[in-house]
Amino acid sequence: MDEFARISFWTNEGQAPDLLEARGVRLAIGDDAAIVAATNKEDRNEAYDWLYTVDTMVEEIHFKSETMSLEAIGYKALASNISDIAAMGGIPMHAVVAISIPSRYSPQQIKQIYNGIYQCANQYGVAIVGGDTTSSPHSLVLTITVIGKVEAGTAIRRSGAKPGDVLFVTGIAGKSAAGLHLLLNAHQEQHLAQHHLEMLKQAHQAPQPQVAQGRLLHDLGSCHALNDVSDGLASEAAEIAAASAVDIVIDEQLLPISESLSQYSACAQQSTLEWILYGGEDYILLGSMPTEHFAKTKAAFSEQGMELYEIGRVEQGQGEVWLEALDAKLERKQRTCLSKRGYNHFI
Ligand code: ADP
Ligand code: MG
C-alpha cells in the first residue's frame, strides 16, 4: 500500500458528512490544506476567538503496548487535546493528525489507532480535516492538533485566580494512575470486584475530557481560572498559583475519593493521596471561583448530572501550593508545601 492508499484506508468513512458540514468543513483530507468556513450555521454572526492546541504522544514515553491497545492510544491522544480546549471553556471543532510510523507497524495496526481517534472525534463532534504521515526509525509518534473556538474575549485562563476563591475539581483525581498501576500489575486483579477494575482501566485508557463541564463553567461566567489535570493535581495547582501570583491550599479532607480508587490502593498497598496529587492524566478540570458562586454552580452541575467538588481555597501568596491536613495528635490543621513534581521530560 502506498502512502495515499494508506491515508484513505485510515481516514475514509471515519466520520459522517453531517459532522463535517456542521463544523463548516468545505474540504477535508485530500488537497494541500483543508478548507474550513470562518463562520458557519452555528455562529449566528457571533464573534469568536480561535483556540489552538497540540500534543504529542511518543511510544515508550507516553504509552507502552503492555498497557494501551492501539485503539486506546488513538482515543487518548485526541482526548488529551480536546481536554486542553475544555480547560479554556471552549468548543473543540477541528483536528489534524501527524503520525510517524516505524516499519514494524502494518497499515492494519495503524487503522486501529485511527478507529480510536475517530471514536473520540465522533463522540466530541471534532472534524478530522487532515494530517501528515512519515516513517520513523524507532518509536511511533502521534501528534494531534486541535482547533477550538470560544466566544470572543471569554476564554478562561489559568491566570485569573484571586485570594478568597474556592478551589474546585470537576471529577475525581488519581484514577488514571491507579489504572496504570493495575495494568502493570495484573496479579492484583484477583482481590477486587470486576466493575472496580474496569472503571480504573477505563480511566487510564479512555479518559473523558470535560467539555460540557468547561462550557457550563464558561456560560455561568463566574470561573476565575481553569486548568485540565494532565500532569497531576499538585502540578496543575502550581501552574494556576504561579500564573495568578497567589497561593493555593488543598484541603486533604475535602479531596473526593472513589470507591474503586480506595479499594484498589488498599489492596495494592499504594498511597491514594500520592495518586491523587501526583498521578496525572485524569483530564478533569481544576479551577477557582468566588466563594459566593460555588453553591449555585454546584447545583447547576448536579442538575446536569455532573460533579463539582470544593477541595480548597486561594490565598494571597507567591505561587506556592499547600496541602492542609488535620494533625490528629496536635488536634489542629497543619500545612505542608507540595513539591512541584509531576512528569517533566527534561529532569
Ligand atoms: P502534502 O504533500 O500536500 O503535504 P500529504 O501527502 O502529506 O500532502 O497529504 C495528503 C492529504 O492527506 C492532505 O490533505 C493531508 O492533510 C492528509 N493526510 C496526510 N496524512 C494524514 C494523516 N496521518 N491523517 C489524516 N490526514 C492525513
Ligand atoms: Mg504532508
Short mmCIF file of C-alpha atoms and ligand atoms in Angstrom, two decimals:
data_model
loop_
_atom_site.label_atom_id
_atom_site.label_comp_id
_atom_site.label_asym_id
_atom_site.label_seq_id
_atom_site.Cartn_x
_atom_site.Cartn_y
_atom_site.Cartn_z
CA MET A 1 0.00 0.00 0.00
CA ASP A 2 1.45 3.38 -0.94
CA GLU A 3 1.17 6.44 1.30
CA PHE A 4 -2.01 7.79 -0.26
CA ALA A 5 -3.75 4.42 -0.21
CA ARG A 6 -2.85 4.14 3.45
CA ILE A 7 -4.17 7.57 4.30
CA SER A 8 -7.52 6.84 2.69
CA PHE A 9 -7.64 3.38 4.29
CA TRP A 10 -7.20 5.03 7.69
CA THR A 11 -9.48 8.01 7.20
CA ASN A 12 -12.22 7.02 4.72
CA GLU A 13 -15.64 6.80 6.28
CA GLY A 14 -14.30 7.68 9.71
CA GLN A 15 -16.95 10.38 10.12
CA ALA A 16 -20.43 11.23 8.96
CA PRO A 17 -20.56 14.03 6.31
CA ASP A 18 -23.09 15.77 8.59
CA LEU A 19 -20.46 16.22 11.29
CA LEU A 20 -18.01 17.76 8.82
CA GLU A 21 -20.72 20.07 7.48
CA ALA A 22 -21.78 21.13 10.97
CA ARG A 23 -18.17 22.13 11.64
CA GLY A 24 -18.04 24.29 8.49
CA VAL A 25 -15.63 21.98 6.63
CA ARG A 26 -15.66 22.71 2.89
CA LEU A 27 -12.79 20.36 2.06
CA ALA A 28 -11.19 17.87 4.45
CA ILE A 29 -8.47 15.35 3.56
CA GLY A 30 -7.06 15.23 0.02
CA ASP A 31 -5.62 18.58 -1.02
CA ASP A 32 -2.64 20.60 0.20
CA ALA A 33 -4.69 22.02 3.05
CA ALA A 34 -8.17 21.70 4.50
CA ILE A 35 -10.72 24.44 3.85
CA VAL A 36 -12.96 25.45 6.75
CA ALA A 37 -15.53 28.25 6.64
CA ALA A 38 -14.65 31.01 9.13
CA THR A 39 -18.31 31.25 10.13
CA ASN A 40 -20.88 28.51 9.93
CA LYS A 41 -24.51 27.88 10.72
CA GLU A 42 -23.96 27.66 14.47
CA ASP A 43 -22.21 31.01 14.73
CA ARG A 44 -25.20 33.37 14.41
CA ASN A 45 -22.63 36.04 13.48
CA GLU A 46 -21.20 35.99 16.97
CA ALA A 47 -17.51 36.89 17.25
CA TYR A 48 -15.27 34.02 18.34
CA ASP A 49 -11.67 33.56 19.36
CA TRP A 50 -9.82 30.55 17.97
CA LEU A 51 -8.12 28.16 20.39
CA TYR A 52 -5.15 26.12 19.11
CA THR A 53 -3.51 23.26 20.95
CA VAL A 54 -1.13 20.44 20.05
CA ASP A 55 0.04 17.35 21.94
CA THR A 56 2.49 14.63 21.02
CA MET A 57 2.46 11.05 22.24
CA VAL A 58 5.70 9.09 21.92
CA GLU A 59 5.82 5.31 22.24
CA GLU A 60 7.73 4.19 25.36
CA ILE A 61 7.32 7.65 26.94
CA HIS A 62 3.56 8.24 26.86
CA PHE A 63 2.35 4.74 26.17
CA LYS A 64 3.53 1.14 26.10
CA SER A 65 1.84 -1.70 24.28
CA GLU A 66 1.50 -3.64 27.59
CA THR A 67 -0.88 -1.05 28.97
CA MET A 68 -2.52 0.54 25.92
CA SER A 69 -4.26 -1.07 22.95
CA LEU A 70 -3.70 0.66 19.62
CA GLU A 71 -7.29 1.88 19.70
CA ALA A 72 -6.77 3.32 23.20
CA ILE A 73 -3.63 5.14 22.01
CA GLY A 74 -5.61 6.90 19.27
CA TYR A 75 -8.52 7.68 21.57
CA LYS A 76 -6.34 9.10 24.34
CA ALA A 77 -4.16 11.18 22.02
CA LEU A 78 -7.20 13.06 20.75
CA ALA A 79 -8.87 13.16 24.18
CA SER A 80 -5.87 14.88 25.78
CA ASN A 81 -6.04 17.63 23.14
CA ILE A 82 -9.78 18.09 23.48
CA SER A 83 -9.19 18.43 27.23
CA ASP A 84 -7.00 21.49 26.62
CA ILE A 85 -9.86 23.15 24.74
CA ALA A 86 -12.26 22.18 27.55
CA ALA A 87 -9.91 23.85 30.04
CA MET A 88 -10.32 27.18 28.19
CA GLY A 89 -14.12 26.90 28.30
CA GLY A 90 -14.14 26.31 24.54
CA ILE A 91 -15.77 24.10 21.92
CA PRO A 92 -13.43 21.66 20.11
CA MET A 93 -14.02 21.93 16.34
CA HIS A 94 -11.29 20.52 14.09
CA ALA A 95 -8.18 18.34 14.31
CA VAL A 96 -5.16 17.41 12.20
CA VAL A 97 -3.20 14.24 12.87
CA ALA A 98 0.53 13.74 12.23
CA ILE A 99 1.86 10.23 12.60
CA SER A 100 5.41 8.85 12.29
CA ILE A 101 5.43 5.10 11.95
CA PRO A 102 8.23 2.53 12.48
CA SER A 103 8.33 -0.19 9.81
CA ARG A 104 7.22 -2.93 12.22
CA TYR A 105 3.67 -1.49 12.21
CA SER A 106 1.29 -2.71 9.49
CA PRO A 107 -1.31 -0.42 7.88
CA GLN A 108 -3.96 -2.54 9.66
CA GLN A 109 -2.43 -1.76 13.04
CA ILE A 110 -2.41 1.96 12.26
CA LYS A 111 -6.04 1.63 11.21
CA GLN A 112 -6.78 0.52 14.80
CA ILE A 113 -5.21 3.75 16.07
CA TYR A 114 -7.48 5.66 13.67
CA ASN A 115 -10.50 3.72 14.90
CA GLY A 116 -9.73 5.09 18.38
CA ILE A 117 -9.16 8.60 17.04
CA TYR A 118 -12.48 8.57 15.18
CA GLN A 119 -14.34 7.10 18.13
CA CYS A 120 -13.22 10.05 20.26
CA ALA A 121 -13.70 12.58 17.41
CA ASN A 122 -17.26 11.45 16.76
CA GLN A 123 -18.11 11.40 20.45
CA TYR A 124 -16.98 15.03 20.85
CA GLY A 125 -18.01 16.33 17.42
CA VAL A 126 -14.47 17.04 16.22
CA ALA A 127 -13.90 17.05 12.43
CA ILE A 128 -10.62 15.39 11.38
CA VAL A 129 -9.56 17.57 8.46
CA GLY A 130 -6.03 16.47 7.61
CA GLY A 131 -2.61 15.42 8.79
CA ASP A 132 0.81 14.17 7.80
CA THR A 133 2.37 10.73 7.54
CA THR A 134 6.06 9.77 7.76
CA SER A 135 8.19 6.80 8.68
CA SER A 136 10.09 6.76 11.97
CA PRO A 137 13.33 4.90 12.82
CA HIS A 138 12.35 3.67 16.31
CA SER A 139 9.23 4.85 18.13
CA LEU A 140 5.73 5.54 16.96
CA VAL A 141 4.98 9.25 17.35
CA LEU A 142 1.45 10.61 17.21
CA THR A 143 0.91 14.39 17.18
CA ILE A 144 -2.59 15.84 17.14
CA THR A 145 -3.51 19.49 16.78
CA VAL A 146 -7.00 20.54 17.81
CA ILE A 147 -8.62 23.83 16.91
CA GLY A 148 -11.48 25.06 19.06
CA LYS A 149 -13.42 28.27 19.50
CA VAL A 150 -14.83 30.36 22.32
CA GLU A 151 -17.00 33.50 22.34
CA ALA A 152 -14.63 36.46 21.82
CA GLY A 153 -12.75 37.56 24.92
CA THR A 154 -14.27 34.93 27.20
CA ALA A 155 -11.72 32.08 27.30
CA ILE A 156 -10.98 31.01 30.87
CA ARG A 157 -7.27 31.46 31.56
CA ARG A 158 -5.15 29.99 34.32
CA SER A 159 -4.03 33.43 35.47
CA GLY A 160 -7.27 34.71 36.98
CA ALA A 161 -7.37 33.04 40.43
CA LYS A 162 -7.98 35.52 43.27
CA PRO A 163 -7.40 35.31 47.04
CA GLY A 164 -10.64 34.18 48.68
CA ASP A 165 -11.67 31.95 45.74
CA VAL A 166 -12.86 28.39 46.24
CA LEU A 167 -10.63 25.76 44.59
CA PHE A 168 -12.67 23.05 42.85
CA VAL A 169 -12.38 19.95 40.65
CA THR A 170 -14.96 18.53 38.23
CA GLY A 171 -14.18 14.89 38.99
CA ILE A 172 -12.01 12.51 40.98
CA ALA A 173 -8.25 12.61 40.50
CA GLY A 174 -5.94 9.60 40.82
CA LYS A 175 -7.98 7.01 38.94
CA SER A 176 -5.80 7.07 35.83
CA ALA A 177 -2.62 6.47 37.86
CA ALA A 178 -4.34 3.64 39.74
CA GLY A 179 -5.48 2.19 36.40
CA LEU A 180 -1.91 2.30 35.08
CA HIS A 181 -0.62 0.58 38.21
CA LEU A 182 -3.28 -2.08 37.78
CA LEU A 183 -2.44 -2.63 34.10
CA LEU A 184 1.23 -3.08 35.03
CA ASN A 185 0.44 -5.39 37.97
CA ALA A 186 -2.32 -7.64 36.65
CA HIS A 187 -1.83 -10.09 39.54
CA GLN A 188 -3.51 -7.54 41.85
CA GLU A 189 -6.76 -8.13 39.97
CA GLN A 190 -7.93 -11.17 41.92
CA HIS A 191 -8.57 -9.08 45.02
CA LEU A 192 -11.05 -6.64 43.52
CA ALA A 193 -14.56 -6.72 42.01
CA GLN A 194 -14.70 -6.59 38.21
CA HIS A 195 -16.51 -3.24 37.98
CA HIS A 196 -13.83 -1.51 40.07
CA LEU A 197 -11.10 -2.93 37.85
CA GLU A 198 -12.89 -1.84 34.67
CA MET A 199 -13.51 1.67 35.99
CA LEU A 200 -9.80 2.20 36.78
CA LYS A 201 -8.56 0.75 33.47
CA GLN A 202 -11.05 2.89 31.55
CA ALA A 203 -9.90 5.97 33.45
CA HIS A 204 -6.38 5.31 32.20
CA GLN A 205 -7.13 4.12 28.66
CA ALA A 206 -10.12 6.23 27.67
CA PRO A 207 -10.24 9.42 29.75
CA GLN A 208 -13.30 11.60 29.13
CA PRO A 209 -12.35 15.24 28.51
CA GLN A 210 -14.77 17.54 30.30
CA VAL A 211 -16.03 19.74 27.50
CA ALA A 212 -19.58 20.01 28.89
CA GLN A 213 -18.19 20.94 32.32
CA GLY A 214 -15.87 23.56 30.79
CA ARG A 215 -18.74 25.03 28.77
CA LEU A 216 -21.04 25.17 31.80
CA LEU A 217 -18.35 26.99 33.82
CA HIS A 218 -17.87 29.31 30.86
CA ASP A 219 -21.59 30.02 30.43
CA LEU A 220 -22.14 30.65 34.15
CA GLY A 221 -19.42 33.27 33.86
CA SER A 222 -18.02 33.11 37.39
CA CYS A 223 -14.96 30.88 36.94
CA HIS A 224 -11.72 32.83 37.55
CA ALA A 225 -9.11 30.25 36.49
CA LEU A 226 -9.15 26.80 34.91
CA ASN A 227 -6.65 24.04 34.03
CA ASP A 228 -7.08 20.45 32.94
CA VAL A 229 -5.36 17.82 35.06
CA SER A 230 -2.85 16.24 32.72
CA ASP A 231 0.24 16.26 34.96
CA GLY A 232 -1.30 15.74 38.41
CA LEU A 233 -3.37 17.90 40.74
CA ALA A 234 -0.36 19.36 42.59
CA SER A 235 1.39 20.39 39.41
CA GLU A 236 -1.74 21.90 37.81
CA ALA A 237 -2.45 23.82 41.02
CA ALA A 238 1.14 25.10 40.92
CA GLU A 239 0.59 26.36 37.36
CA ILE A 240 -2.53 28.28 38.39
CA ALA A 241 -0.77 29.61 41.52
CA ALA A 242 2.26 30.81 39.53
CA ALA A 243 0.23 32.33 36.68
CA SER A 244 -2.15 34.07 39.09
CA ALA A 245 0.53 35.11 41.66
CA VAL A 246 -1.41 33.56 44.55
CA ASP A 247 -1.02 30.61 46.94
CA ILE A 248 -3.29 27.59 46.68
CA VAL A 249 -4.32 25.48 49.66
CA ILE A 250 -5.62 21.97 49.03
CA ASP A 251 -7.57 20.58 51.98
CA GLU A 252 -6.82 16.87 52.23
CA GLN A 253 -10.10 16.15 54.00
CA LEU A 254 -12.10 17.60 51.10
CA LEU A 255 -10.44 15.57 48.33
CA PRO A 256 -13.02 13.24 46.76
CA ILE A 257 -12.01 9.58 46.58
CA SER A 258 -13.81 6.92 44.56
CA GLU A 259 -14.64 3.53 45.97
CA SER A 260 -12.62 1.85 43.19
CA LEU A 261 -9.61 4.01 43.97
CA SER A 262 -9.61 3.44 47.73
CA GLN A 263 -10.25 -0.29 47.42
CA TYR A 264 -7.51 -0.74 44.86
CA SER A 265 -4.91 1.37 46.65
CA ALA A 266 -5.56 -0.65 49.83
CA CYS A 267 -5.08 -4.00 48.13
CA ALA A 268 -2.07 -2.77 46.10
CA GLN A 269 -0.61 -1.15 49.23
CA GLN A 270 -0.17 2.15 47.46
CA SER A 271 -0.89 5.67 48.67
CA THR A 272 -4.21 7.05 47.40
CA LEU A 273 -3.01 10.56 48.18
CA GLU A 274 0.13 10.14 46.02
CA TRP A 275 -2.01 9.09 43.08
CA ILE A 276 -4.47 11.93 43.62
CA LEU A 277 -1.80 14.64 43.92
CA TYR A 278 0.84 13.39 41.51
CA GLY A 279 -0.81 10.78 39.27
CA GLY A 280 -1.91 12.84 36.32
CA GLU A 281 -3.76 12.04 33.07
CA ASP A 282 -7.16 12.33 34.73
CA TYR A 283 -8.27 15.13 32.38
CA ILE A 284 -10.72 16.51 34.92
CA LEU A 285 -10.80 20.30 35.35
CA LEU A 286 -9.24 22.19 38.28
CA GLY A 287 -10.19 25.81 38.84
CA SER A 288 -11.22 28.61 41.13
CA MET A 289 -14.24 30.86 41.54
CA PRO A 290 -15.54 33.36 44.10
CA THR A 291 -16.93 31.60 47.20
CA GLU A 292 -20.37 33.15 46.81
CA HIS A 293 -20.83 31.50 43.39
CA PHE A 294 -19.90 27.98 44.41
CA ALA A 295 -23.23 26.69 45.78
CA LYS A 296 -25.29 27.70 42.76
CA THR A 297 -22.61 26.45 40.37
CA LYS A 298 -22.62 23.09 42.15
CA ALA A 299 -26.42 22.99 41.88
CA ALA A 300 -26.22 23.72 38.13
CA PHE A 301 -23.69 20.89 37.76
CA SER A 302 -25.91 18.46 39.72
CA GLU A 303 -28.90 19.35 37.57
CA GLN A 304 -26.96 18.16 34.54
CA GLY A 305 -25.66 15.04 36.28
CA MET A 306 -22.13 16.45 36.56
CA GLU A 307 -19.78 16.52 39.54
CA LEU A 308 -18.22 19.54 41.22
CA TYR A 309 -16.18 19.33 44.44
CA GLU A 310 -14.70 22.06 46.59
CA ILE A 311 -11.15 20.96 47.50
CA GLY A 312 -9.54 24.05 48.96
CA ARG A 313 -9.03 27.75 48.55
CA VAL A 314 -6.90 30.51 47.07
CA GLU A 315 -4.87 32.79 49.35
CA GLN A 316 -2.53 35.71 48.94
CA GLY A 317 0.99 34.49 48.26
CA GLN A 318 3.84 33.95 45.82
CA GLY A 319 2.74 30.89 43.88
CA GLU A 320 3.09 28.09 46.45
CA VAL A 321 0.78 25.09 46.76
CA TRP A 322 -0.01 23.80 50.27
CA LEU A 323 -1.62 20.62 51.48
CA GLU A 324 -3.61 21.16 54.66
CA ALA A 325 -4.41 18.15 56.83
CA LEU A 326 -5.65 17.51 60.31
CA ASP A 327 -2.86 16.52 62.68
CA ALA A 328 -4.59 14.01 64.97
CA LYS A 329 -2.04 14.37 67.78
CA LEU A 330 -2.00 18.15 67.82
CA GLU A 331 -5.75 18.27 67.05
CA ARG A 332 -5.28 21.09 64.60
CA LYS A 333 -4.67 21.62 60.90
CA GLN A 334 -1.10 21.53 59.67
CA ARG A 335 0.08 22.54 56.21
CA THR A 336 2.96 21.28 54.13
CA CYS A 337 4.32 22.84 50.96
CA LEU A 338 3.85 20.48 48.00
CA SER A 339 6.80 19.86 45.75
CA LYS A 340 6.33 20.74 42.12
CA ARG A 341 6.98 17.26 40.83
CA GLY A 342 4.72 15.83 38.15
CA TYR A 343 6.07 14.39 34.96
CA ASN A 344 8.80 16.55 33.49
CA HIS A 345 10.56 15.37 30.34
CA PHE A 346 13.80 17.24 30.97
CA ILE A 347 14.77 16.29 34.52
P1 ADP B 1 1.23 17.33 1.09
O1 ADP B 1 2.30 16.62 0.33
O2 ADP B 1 0.49 18.38 0.34
O3 ADP B 1 1.68 17.74 2.47
P2 ADP B 1 0.29 14.86 2.05
O4 ADP B 1 0.68 13.83 1.07
O5 ADP B 1 1.10 14.99 3.27
O6 ADP B 1 0.09 16.23 1.31
O7 ADP B 1 -1.22 14.57 2.49
C1 ADP B 1 -2.26 14.44 1.56
C2 ADP B 1 -3.57 14.71 2.24
O8 ADP B 1 -3.79 13.73 3.23
C3 ADP B 1 -3.62 16.05 2.95
O9 ADP B 1 -4.94 16.53 2.84
C4 ADP B 1 -3.30 15.74 4.37
O10 ADP B 1 -3.90 16.66 5.25
C5 ADP B 1 -3.89 14.34 4.50
N1 ADP B 1 -3.15 13.48 5.45
C6 ADP B 1 -1.87 13.07 5.36
N2 ADP B 1 -1.52 12.27 6.37
C7 ADP B 1 -2.61 12.16 7.13
C8 ADP B 1 -2.90 11.50 8.36
N3 ADP B 1 -1.98 10.77 9.01
N4 ADP B 1 -4.15 11.62 8.88
C9 ADP B 1 -5.07 12.38 8.28
N5 ADP B 1 -4.87 13.02 7.12
C10 ADP B 1 -3.67 12.93 6.56
MG MG B 2 2.42 16.28 4.13
#
